Coordinates of C-alpha atoms and ligand atoms in Angstrom, one line a residue:
M218 CA -8.8 51.4 -26.2
S219 CA -7.2 54.0 -23.9
C220 CA -8.0 54.9 -20.3
K221 CA -11.0 57.0 -19.7
C222 CA -9.3 59.1 -16.7
S223 CA -9.0 62.8 -16.7
Q224 CA -5.5 62.8 -18.1
Q225 CA -5.8 61.4 -21.5
C226 CA -3.5 58.6 -21.1
D227 CA -2.5 56.1 -23.6
I228 CA -2.6 53.1 -21.0
D229 CA -4.2 50.2 -23.1
V230 CA -7.2 49.2 -20.8
M231 CA -8.7 46.7 -22.9
S232 CA -5.5 44.4 -21.5
D233 CA -6.7 44.8 -18.0
P234 CA -9.5 47.2 -17.4
L235 CA -10.2 46.6 -13.8
V236 CA -6.7 47.8 -12.7
L237 CA -5.1 49.4 -15.4
S238 CA -5.2 53.3 -15.5
A239 CA -3.2 56.4 -15.4
D240 CA -5.4 57.9 -12.9
P241 CA -3.2 58.0 -9.9
S242 CA -6.2 57.8 -7.4
H243 CA -7.4 54.8 -8.8
P244 CA -7.5 52.0 -6.1
A245 CA -5.3 49.6 -8.4
N246 CA -2.7 52.7 -8.0
L247 CA -3.1 54.0 -4.8
I248 CA -2.7 50.5 -2.7
P249 CA 1.0 49.7 -4.1
E250 CA 1.5 53.4 -3.5
L251 CA 0.3 53.9 -0.1
C252 CA 1.8 50.6 1.1
T253 CA 5.3 51.7 0.2
V254 CA 4.7 54.7 2.4
F255 CA 3.3 52.6 5.0
Y256 CA 6.5 50.2 4.7
N257 CA 8.9 53.2 5.2
N258 CA 7.0 54.0 8.2
G259 CA 7.8 50.4 9.6
W260 CA 3.9 49.5 9.5
V261 CA 3.7 46.9 7.1
T262 CA 7.1 45.4 6.8
G263 CA 7.8 41.3 6.3
T264 CA 4.6 41.1 4.4
G265 CA 2.4 42.1 7.5
G266 CA -0.7 44.4 7.2
G267 CA -2.0 46.1 4.2
I268 CA -4.7 48.1 2.8
S269 CA -8.2 47.5 1.0
I270 CA -9.9 50.4 -1.2
R271 CA -13.2 50.8 -2.6
N272 CA -13.7 52.6 -6.0
A273 CA -15.5 55.9 -5.9
E274 CA -18.8 54.2 -7.0
G275 CA -18.4 51.9 -4.0
D276 CA -19.1 49.0 -6.2
K277 CA -16.0 47.3 -6.3
V278 CA -13.4 46.4 -3.7
Y279 CA -9.7 46.4 -4.2
I280 CA -7.4 43.8 -2.6
A281 CA -3.8 42.9 -2.3
P282 CA -2.3 39.1 -2.6
S283 CA -1.7 37.4 0.7
G284 CA 1.9 36.8 1.6
V285 CA 3.5 39.2 -0.6
Q286 CA 6.3 41.8 0.1
K287 CA 3.4 44.8 0.4
E288 CA 5.8 47.6 -0.7
R289 CA 6.6 45.9 -4.1
M290 CA 3.2 45.2 -5.6
V291 CA 2.1 46.7 -8.7
P292 CA -1.5 47.3 -9.9
E293 CA -1.7 44.0 -11.9
N294 CA -1.3 42.3 -8.6
M295 CA -4.7 43.4 -7.4
F296 CA -7.7 41.4 -6.7
V297 CA -11.0 42.9 -7.5
M298 CA -14.4 42.0 -5.9
D299 CA -17.9 43.0 -6.6
Y300 CA -19.0 44.8 -3.4
A301 CA -22.6 43.4 -3.5
S302 CA -22.0 40.0 -4.1
E303 CA -18.7 39.4 -2.7
E304 CA -17.3 37.4 -5.9
Y305 CA -14.1 37.9 -7.4
L306 CA -14.4 39.9 -10.9
R307 CA -10.5 39.4 -11.2
V308 CA -7.8 37.3 -9.5
P309 CA -4.4 38.2 -10.3
Q310 CA -1.5 35.6 -11.8
I311 CA 0.8 36.4 -8.7
T312 CA -1.3 34.2 -6.5
K313 CA -4.8 33.0 -6.1
K314 CA -5.0 34.0 -2.3
P315 CA -6.1 37.2 -1.4
S316 CA -5.0 39.0 1.6
A317 CA -6.0 37.1 4.7
C318 CA -7.3 40.5 6.2
T319 CA -10.4 40.4 3.6
P320 CA -13.0 39.6 5.8
L321 CA -11.9 42.1 8.4
F322 CA -11.7 44.9 5.8
M323 CA -15.3 43.8 4.5
S324 CA -16.4 44.2 8.0
A325 CA -15.4 48.0 8.2
F326 CA -16.9 48.5 4.9
K327 CA -20.1 46.6 5.5
M328 CA -20.6 47.8 9.0
R329 CA -19.4 51.5 8.5
G330 CA -19.7 52.1 4.9
A331 CA -16.1 52.8 5.1
G332 CA -14.3 53.5 1.5
A333 CA -10.9 52.3 2.9
C334 CA -9.3 50.2 5.7
I335 CA -5.8 50.0 6.7
H336 CA -4.2 47.3 8.8
T337 CA -0.7 48.0 10.2
H338 CA 1.8 46.0 12.3
S339 CA 3.1 49.2 13.9
Q340 CA 5.1 48.5 16.9
S341 CA 3.6 51.3 18.7
A342 CA 0.3 49.8 18.1
V343 CA 1.8 46.4 19.5
M344 CA 3.1 47.9 22.5
C345 CA -0.1 49.7 23.5
T346 CA -1.9 46.3 23.2
L347 CA 0.5 44.9 25.9
L348 CA 0.3 48.3 28.3
F349 CA -3.5 48.6 28.3
G350 CA -6.4 46.3 29.1
D351 CA -9.5 46.3 26.8
E352 CA -9.4 49.9 25.9
F353 CA -6.7 52.0 24.6
R354 CA -7.6 55.7 26.0
I355 CA -5.8 59.1 25.4
S356 CA -7.0 62.7 26.3
N357 CA -5.8 66.3 26.5
I358 CA -3.1 65.9 23.5
E359 CA -3.6 68.0 20.1
Q360 CA -3.4 65.2 17.4
I361 CA -6.6 64.1 18.8
K362 CA -8.2 66.8 16.9
A363 CA -7.6 64.9 13.6
L364 CA -9.9 62.1 14.7
P365 CA -13.6 62.1 13.8
K366 CA -16.4 61.7 16.5
I367 CA -18.3 59.0 14.5
T368 CA -21.5 59.1 16.1
E369 CA -21.8 63.0 15.3
A370 CA -20.6 65.5 13.0
G371 CA -17.0 66.8 13.3
N372 CA -13.9 65.9 15.1
L373 CA -12.8 65.3 18.3
G374 CA -11.7 68.3 20.5
F375 CA -8.6 68.8 22.6
F376 CA -10.4 67.8 25.9
D377 CA -12.1 64.7 24.4
E378 CA -10.7 61.3 25.2
L379 CA -9.8 58.9 22.4
V380 CA -11.3 55.5 23.1
I381 CA -9.9 52.5 20.8
P382 CA -11.2 48.9 21.5
I383 CA -8.6 46.3 22.0
I384 CA -9.4 42.5 20.8
E385 CA -7.4 39.4 21.3
N386 CA -5.4 37.8 18.6
T387 CA -6.0 34.6 16.9
A388 CA -3.9 32.1 15.0
H389 CA -5.2 33.2 11.6
E390 CA -6.1 36.7 10.6
E391 CA -9.5 35.7 9.2
D392 CA -10.6 34.3 12.4
L393 CA -10.6 37.8 13.9
A394 CA -13.5 39.1 12.2
D395 CA -16.2 37.8 14.7
S396 CA -14.3 40.0 17.4
L397 CA -13.8 42.9 15.3
Q398 CA -17.2 42.9 14.1
E399 CA -18.2 42.8 18.0
A400 CA -15.9 45.5 18.9
I401 CA -17.5 47.7 16.0
R402 CA -21.0 47.2 17.4
N403 CA -20.1 48.0 21.0
Y404 CA -18.0 51.0 20.0
P405 CA -19.9 53.2 17.8
G406 CA -17.4 56.2 18.1
A407 CA -14.4 54.2 17.3
T408 CA -12.8 54.3 13.8
A409 CA -10.3 51.7 14.6
V410 CA -9.8 48.3 16.6
L411 CA -6.1 47.3 18.0
V412 CA -5.5 43.5 18.2
R413 CA -3.4 42.5 20.9
R414 CA 0.2 41.3 20.2
H415 CA -0.5 42.0 16.4
G416 CA -1.4 45.4 15.1
I417 CA -4.3 47.8 14.1
Y418 CA -7.3 48.1 11.7
V419 CA -8.1 51.7 11.0
W420 CA -10.9 52.9 8.5
G421 CA -12.6 55.9 7.2
E422 CA -15.1 57.4 4.5
T423 CA -12.4 57.8 2.0
V424 CA -9.0 56.6 1.3
W425 CA -7.6 59.8 2.5
K426 CA -9.6 60.0 5.6
A427 CA -8.5 56.5 6.3
K428 CA -4.8 57.5 5.9
V429 CA -5.0 60.5 8.1
Y430 CA -6.8 58.7 11.0
N431 CA -4.3 56.1 10.8
E432 CA -1.7 58.6 11.0
A433 CA -3.1 60.6 13.8
I434 CA -3.8 57.3 15.8
D435 CA -0.2 55.7 15.4
Y436 CA 1.2 59.3 16.6
L437 CA -1.0 59.2 19.8
L438 CA -0.3 55.4 20.5
E439 CA 3.7 56.2 19.8
L440 CA 3.3 58.9 22.3
A441 CA 1.4 57.0 24.5
V442 CA 4.2 54.4 24.9
K443 CA 6.6 57.3 25.7
M444 CA 4.0 58.7 28.3
R445 CA 3.7 55.3 29.8
Q446 CA 7.6 55.2 29.8
A447 CA 8.0 58.5 31.8
G448 CA 5.3 57.6 34.1
I449 CA 2.7 59.7 33.0
P450 CA -1.1 58.5 32.5
T451 CA -2.1 58.9 28.9
T452 CA -5.5 60.6 30.5
C453 CA -3.7 62.9 32.9
G454 CA -5.3 66.3 32.8
V455 CA -3.5 69.8 31.7
G456 CA -1.1 70.6 34.4
E457 CA -1.5 67.2 36.1
E458 CA 1.5 65.9 34.6
K459 CA 3.8 68.1 37.0
K460 CA 2.6 65.4 39.7
Y461 CA 4.4 62.6 37.8
L462 CA 7.7 64.3 37.0
K463 CA 10.7 62.9 38.7
Y464 CA 12.7 66.3 38.6
Ligands
MRU544 C1 4.0 38.6 8.9 S1 2.6 37.7 8.3 C2 1.3 38.3 8.6 C3 -0.3 37.7 8.4 O1 -0.5 36.8 8.9 C4 -1.3 39.1 8.8 O2 -1.1 39.2 9.9 C5 -1.3 40.0 7.9 O3 -1.1 41.4 8.3 C6 -1.0 40.0 6.2 O4 -1.7 39.0 5.7 P1 -1.7 39.1 4.0 O5 -2.6 37.7 4.0 O6 -0.3 39.2 3.8 O7 -2.2 40.4 3.6
ZN545 ZN1 -2.0 41.3 10.1

């Protein structure tokens, strides 16, 4: 039987209907593709980081295997979980162990209704967790406008402050779930949580929103490191930067 996607493809989906599709937006195709993009940005190198995506109906969760090179995955490597029962509908041959990030991805799905959640080990994210205390804050930068308010409709404005909570790392990724959930409860306007000396989790209503938020946040994290290096506070008002310039 061939795939039912809009492209009239001739992939034999009977061989593995949960992960084989010629539809490029199928989660089993998107996870390997996006992980390659993230790898090329230095966000998921050395097997760290990853992404989990729910299907369009929201009843299935696609999860990468644990400990694999995330940029070299193929659709057949994906785990598929039933969203409601959290039971695995498919376990790939490559390994029986799903990503250690699974309880964290599930927290974003269940608590925020997210359609996708990205985890990166971006060096800008890690540096910001070393430069900031319990919260990362930045304001008065144009790129902030790419991020949602969450608690009300629409995006943040140029003069709004972006606040991202920072939680402490644990020896094992799955042990982060409790503190991530606490941060999600305490910061209803957050679409991301930083993990000290580790990286960041970013989620969104759809995979494309999650991707845009992750890109915008990483841009702001990288900028924040440079602002700190230049001695400019990340929340400094428009025009106030002159006070900090050394020339
Ligand atoms: C470099 S090992 C990193 C892991 O411990 C973890 O932090 C991570 O992000 C990926 O876990 P994984 O189980 O491979 O999906
Ligand atoms: Zn990690």
